mmCIF file of C-alpha atoms in Angstrom:
data_model
loop_
_atom_site.group_PDB
_atom_site.id
_atom_site.type_symbol
_atom_site.label_atom_id
_atom_site.label_comp_id
_atom_site.label_asym_id
_atom_site.label_seq_id
_atom_site.Cartn_x
_atom_site.Cartn_y
_atom_site.Cartn_z
ATOM 1 C CA UNK A 1 40.002 83.560 97.812
ATOM 2 C CA UNK A 2 40.986 79.915 97.506
ATOM 3 C CA UNK A 3 44.391 78.270 97.762
ATOM 4 C CA UNK A 4 46.324 78.243 94.509
ATOM 5 C CA UNK A 5 44.406 81.155 92.994
ATOM 6 C CA UNK A 6 45.955 84.547 92.269
ATOM 7 C CA UNK A 7 43.295 87.256 92.574
ATOM 8 C CA UNK A 8 45.416 89.909 90.862
ATOM 9 C CA UNK A 9 46.249 87.951 87.730
ATOM 10 C CA UNK A 10 43.313 85.542 87.689
ATOM 11 C CA UNK A 11 45.609 82.552 87.288
ATOM 12 C CA UNK A 12 45.390 79.353 89.266
ATOM 13 C CA UNK A 13 47.818 76.524 89.854
ATOM 14 C CA UNK A 14 47.115 73.059 88.498
ATOM 15 C CA UNK A 15 49.110 69.878 88.741
ATOM 16 C CA UNK A 16 51.407 68.974 85.871
ATOM 17 C CA UNK A 17 50.166 65.713 84.358
ATOM 18 C CA UNK A 18 53.414 63.750 84.244
ATOM 19 C CA UNK A 19 51.665 60.631 82.971
ATOM 20 C CA UNK A 20 50.229 62.515 79.975
ATOM 21 C CA UNK A 21 53.668 63.970 79.155
ATOM 22 C CA UNK A 22 55.343 60.540 79.306
ATOM 23 C CA UNK A 23 52.510 58.885 77.348
ATOM 24 C CA UNK A 24 52.916 61.508 74.619
ATOM 25 C CA UNK A 25 56.664 60.846 74.583
ATOM 26 C CA UNK A 26 56.064 57.108 74.252
ATOM 27 C CA UNK A 27 53.634 57.639 71.370
ATOM 28 C CA UNK A 28 55.799 60.082 69.380
ATOM 29 C CA UNK A 29 59.450 59.530 70.383
ATOM 30 C CA UNK A 30 60.136 57.235 67.459
ATOM 31 C CA UNK A 31 57.909 59.107 65.006
ATOM 32 C CA UNK A 32 56.528 62.549 64.266
ATOM 33 C CA UNK A 33 53.176 64.032 65.175
ATOM 34 C CA UNK A 34 51.946 65.569 61.894
ATOM 35 C CA UNK A 35 50.476 68.502 63.839
ATOM 36 C CA UNK A 36 54.035 69.813 64.406
ATOM 37 C CA UNK A 37 56.832 70.709 62.020
ATOM 38 C CA UNK A 38 59.874 68.416 62.110
ATOM 39 C CA UNK A 39 62.885 70.657 62.819
ATOM 40 C CA UNK A 40 65.406 67.804 62.381
ATOM 41 C CA UNK A 41 66.884 69.424 59.273
ATOM 42 C CA UNK A 42 67.026 72.868 60.882
ATOM 43 C CA UNK A 43 69.275 72.263 63.865
ATOM 44 C CA UNK A 44 67.245 69.534 65.542
ATOM 45 C CA UNK A 45 63.767 68.589 66.709
ATOM 46 C CA UNK A 46 64.667 67.725 70.311
ATOM 47 C CA UNK A 47 63.378 70.857 72.028
ATOM 48 C CA UNK A 48 60.211 71.039 69.928
ATOM 49 C CA UNK A 49 59.506 67.411 70.887
ATOM 50 C CA UNK A 50 60.005 68.139 74.588
ATOM 51 C CA UNK A 51 57.760 71.212 74.261
ATOM 52 C CA UNK A 52 55.095 68.964 72.749
ATOM 53 C CA UNK A 53 55.442 66.631 75.741
ATOM 54 C CA UNK A 54 55.229 69.566 78.164
ATOM 55 C CA UNK A 55 52.123 70.799 76.381
ATOM 56 C CA UNK A 56 50.572 67.318 76.651
ATOM 57 C CA UNK A 57 51.231 67.440 80.411
ATOM 58 C CA UNK A 58 50.144 71.032 80.972
ATOM 59 C CA UNK A 59 47.305 71.549 78.495
ATOM 60 C CA UNK A 60 48.105 75.220 78.054
ATOM 61 C CA UNK A 61 50.449 77.361 75.979
ATOM 62 C CA UNK A 62 51.786 80.760 76.976
ATOM 63 C CA UNK A 63 51.228 83.412 74.294
ATOM 64 C CA UNK A 64 53.650 85.049 73.444
ATOM 65 C CA UNK A 65 56.377 83.338 75.501
ATOM 66 C CA UNK A 66 55.925 79.598 74.781
ATOM 67 C CA UNK A 67 53.604 78.503 71.994
ATOM 68 C CA UNK A 68 53.323 76.777 68.639
ATOM 69 C CA UNK A 69 50.841 77.510 65.847
ATOM 70 C CA UNK A 70 53.037 76.569 62.870
ATOM 71 C CA UNK A 71 56.696 76.329 61.849
ATOM 72 C CA UNK A 72 56.717 80.088 61.211
ATOM 73 C CA UNK A 73 54.329 81.117 64.011
ATOM 74 C CA UNK A 74 55.904 79.913 67.237
ATOM 75 C CA UNK A 75 57.925 81.305 70.097
ATOM 76 C CA UNK A 76 61.724 80.882 70.123
ATOM 77 C CA UNK A 77 61.292 78.938 73.390
ATOM 78 C CA UNK A 78 59.265 76.223 71.640
ATOM 79 C CA UNK A 79 62.240 74.835 69.701
ATOM 80 C CA UNK A 80 65.361 76.517 71.141
ATOM 81 C CA UNK A 81 67.373 74.829 73.886
ATOM 82 C CA UNK A 82 68.458 77.991 75.738
ATOM 83 C CA UNK A 83 65.135 79.712 75.093
ATOM 84 C CA UNK A 84 63.116 76.834 76.582
ATOM 85 C CA UNK A 85 65.355 76.842 79.639
ATOM 86 C CA UNK A 86 64.903 80.606 80.079
ATOM 87 C CA UNK A 87 61.136 80.286 79.728
ATOM 88 C CA UNK A 88 60.733 77.395 82.162
ATOM 89 C CA UNK A 89 62.863 78.836 84.978
ATOM 90 C CA UNK A 90 61.485 82.391 84.692
ATOM 91 C CA UNK A 91 57.849 81.765 83.758
ATOM 92 C CA UNK A 92 55.490 83.619 86.058
ATOM 93 C CA UNK A 93 52.586 83.472 83.623
ATOM 94 C CA UNK A 94 50.450 80.646 82.314
ATOM 95 C CA UNK A 95 51.957 77.328 81.336
ATOM 96 C CA UNK A 96 54.518 75.034 82.894
ATOM 97 C CA UNK A 97 57.338 76.318 85.058
ATOM 98 C CA UNK A 98 60.419 74.638 86.453
ATOM 99 C CA UNK A 99 63.123 74.850 89.050
ATOM 100 C CA UNK A 100 66.688 73.869 88.287
ATOM 101 C CA UNK A 101 67.627 71.067 90.618
ATOM 102 C CA UNK A 102 69.792 67.955 90.747
ATOM 103 C CA UNK A 103 69.727 64.563 89.085
ATOM 104 C CA UNK A 104 68.289 62.896 92.201
ATOM 105 C CA UNK A 105 65.184 65.132 92.102
ATOM 106 C CA UNK A 106 64.194 64.109 88.568
ATOM 107 C CA UNK A 107 60.770 62.571 88.052
ATOM 108 C CA UNK A 108 59.080 61.285 84.895
ATOM 109 C CA UNK A 109 57.944 64.280 82.838
ATOM 110 C CA UNK A 110 60.888 66.450 83.881
ATOM 111 C CA UNK A 111 63.424 67.928 81.463
ATOM 112 C CA UNK A 112 67.183 67.489 81.133
ATOM 113 C CA UNK A 113 69.411 69.611 78.904
ATOM 114 C CA UNK A 114 72.914 68.576 77.878
ATOM 115 C CA UNK A 115 75.893 70.865 77.369
ATOM 116 C CA UNK A 116 79.412 70.924 76.010
ATOM 117 C CA UNK A 117 82.558 71.659 77.975
ATOM 118 C CA UNK A 118 82.817 75.212 76.548
ATOM 119 C CA UNK A 119 79.423 76.042 78.023
ATOM 120 C CA UNK A 120 76.985 75.690 75.111
ATOM 121 C CA UNK A 121 73.754 73.767 75.576
ATOM 122 C CA UNK A 122 72.748 71.560 72.679
ATOM 123 C CA UNK A 123 70.168 68.892 73.548
ATOM 124 C CA UNK A 124 66.821 68.653 75.386
ATOM 125 C CA UNK A 125 65.475 65.358 76.753
ATOM 126 C CA UNK A 126 62.294 64.302 78.531
ATOM 127 C CA UNK A 127 62.654 62.049 81.571
ATOM 128 C CA UNK A 128 60.428 58.980 81.166
ATOM 129 C CA UNK A 129 61.656 56.804 84.044
ATOM 130 C CA UNK A 130 64.008 57.239 87.002
ATOM 131 C CA UNK A 131 64.547 53.698 88.300
ATOM 132 C CA UNK A 132 67.039 52.111 88.432
ATOM 133 C CA UNK A 133 68.626 54.914 86.365
ATOM 134 C CA UNK A 134 67.265 57.900 84.450
ATOM 135 C CA UNK A 135 65.750 56.964 81.095
ATOM 136 C CA UNK A 136 64.818 59.598 78.547
ATOM 137 C CA UNK A 137 62.930 60.193 75.315
ATOM 138 C CA UNK A 138 64.280 62.427 72.567
ATOM 139 C CA UNK A 139 63.996 63.532 68.970
ATOM 140 C CA UNK A 140 66.583 64.237 66.269
ATOM 141 C CA UNK A 141 68.395 61.062 67.292
ATOM 142 C CA UNK A 142 65.077 59.464 68.191
ATOM 143 C CA UNK A 143 65.002 57.531 71.439
ATOM 144 C CA UNK A 144 62.608 56.159 74.026
ATOM 145 C CA UNK A 145 63.791 54.577 77.296
ATOM 146 C CA UNK A 146 67.394 55.477 76.477
ATOM 147 C CA UNK A 147 69.613 55.603 79.576
ATOM 148 C CA UNK A 148 70.896 59.102 80.280
ATOM 149 C CA UNK A 149 74.382 57.679 80.936
ATOM 150 C CA UNK A 150 74.572 56.534 77.294
ATOM 151 C CA UNK A 151 74.864 60.156 76.113
ATOM 152 C CA UNK A 152 78.257 61.861 75.824
ATOM 153 C CA UNK A 153 77.981 65.247 77.554
ATOM 154 C CA UNK A 154 80.117 67.516 79.698
ATOM 155 C CA UNK A 155 77.303 69.296 81.579
ATOM 156 C CA UNK A 156 73.654 68.714 82.368
ATOM 157 C CA UNK A 157 70.944 70.901 83.798
ATOM 158 C CA UNK A 158 68.022 69.227 85.485
ATOM 159 C CA UNK A 159 64.660 70.994 85.281
ATOM 160 C CA UNK A 160 61.939 69.785 87.624
ATOM 161 C CA UNK A 161 58.517 70.859 86.355
ATOM 162 C CA UNK A 162 57.134 72.371 89.531
ATOM 163 C CA UNK A 163 53.634 73.108 88.293
ATOM 164 C CA UNK A 164 51.389 74.733 85.731
ATOM 165 C CA UNK A 165 49.414 77.954 85.786
ATOM 166 C CA UNK A 166 46.161 78.365 83.877
ATOM 167 C CA UNK A 167 43.581 81.131 83.549
#
């Protein structure tokens, strides 16, 4: 038995590569990776883009809970705001997992979701820098190094990627 290894499930913990996630965001925030479908015309591409960034930082997908093979062969959590949240905070299998925390605990590579006053969540952002303020990358309304304070939102949930599990 070694630290970070689960004998029962055969999974082990690895560090989330925040630099890889942010580098992916920088490369594709203002464009589209042709390997992924652009959901901009179908409700928005923001969560799919953040999933791509998370995949770049984790190197592993979770079949059947968080994955992408094509526009018609993917999990709801890949491109859905609420579904990605539910996956990240409850994931006990392979792939990235998160804890909901506060704005001050955000680090590059973490995820922020924005909500409306009535309680609906509508936008997913990737944190790319935290000093002197939080800067994010996003799709649909494409952005890189956009200050979080420049968005108009009533609520935010801050998801710190706590680690990644692999087989």
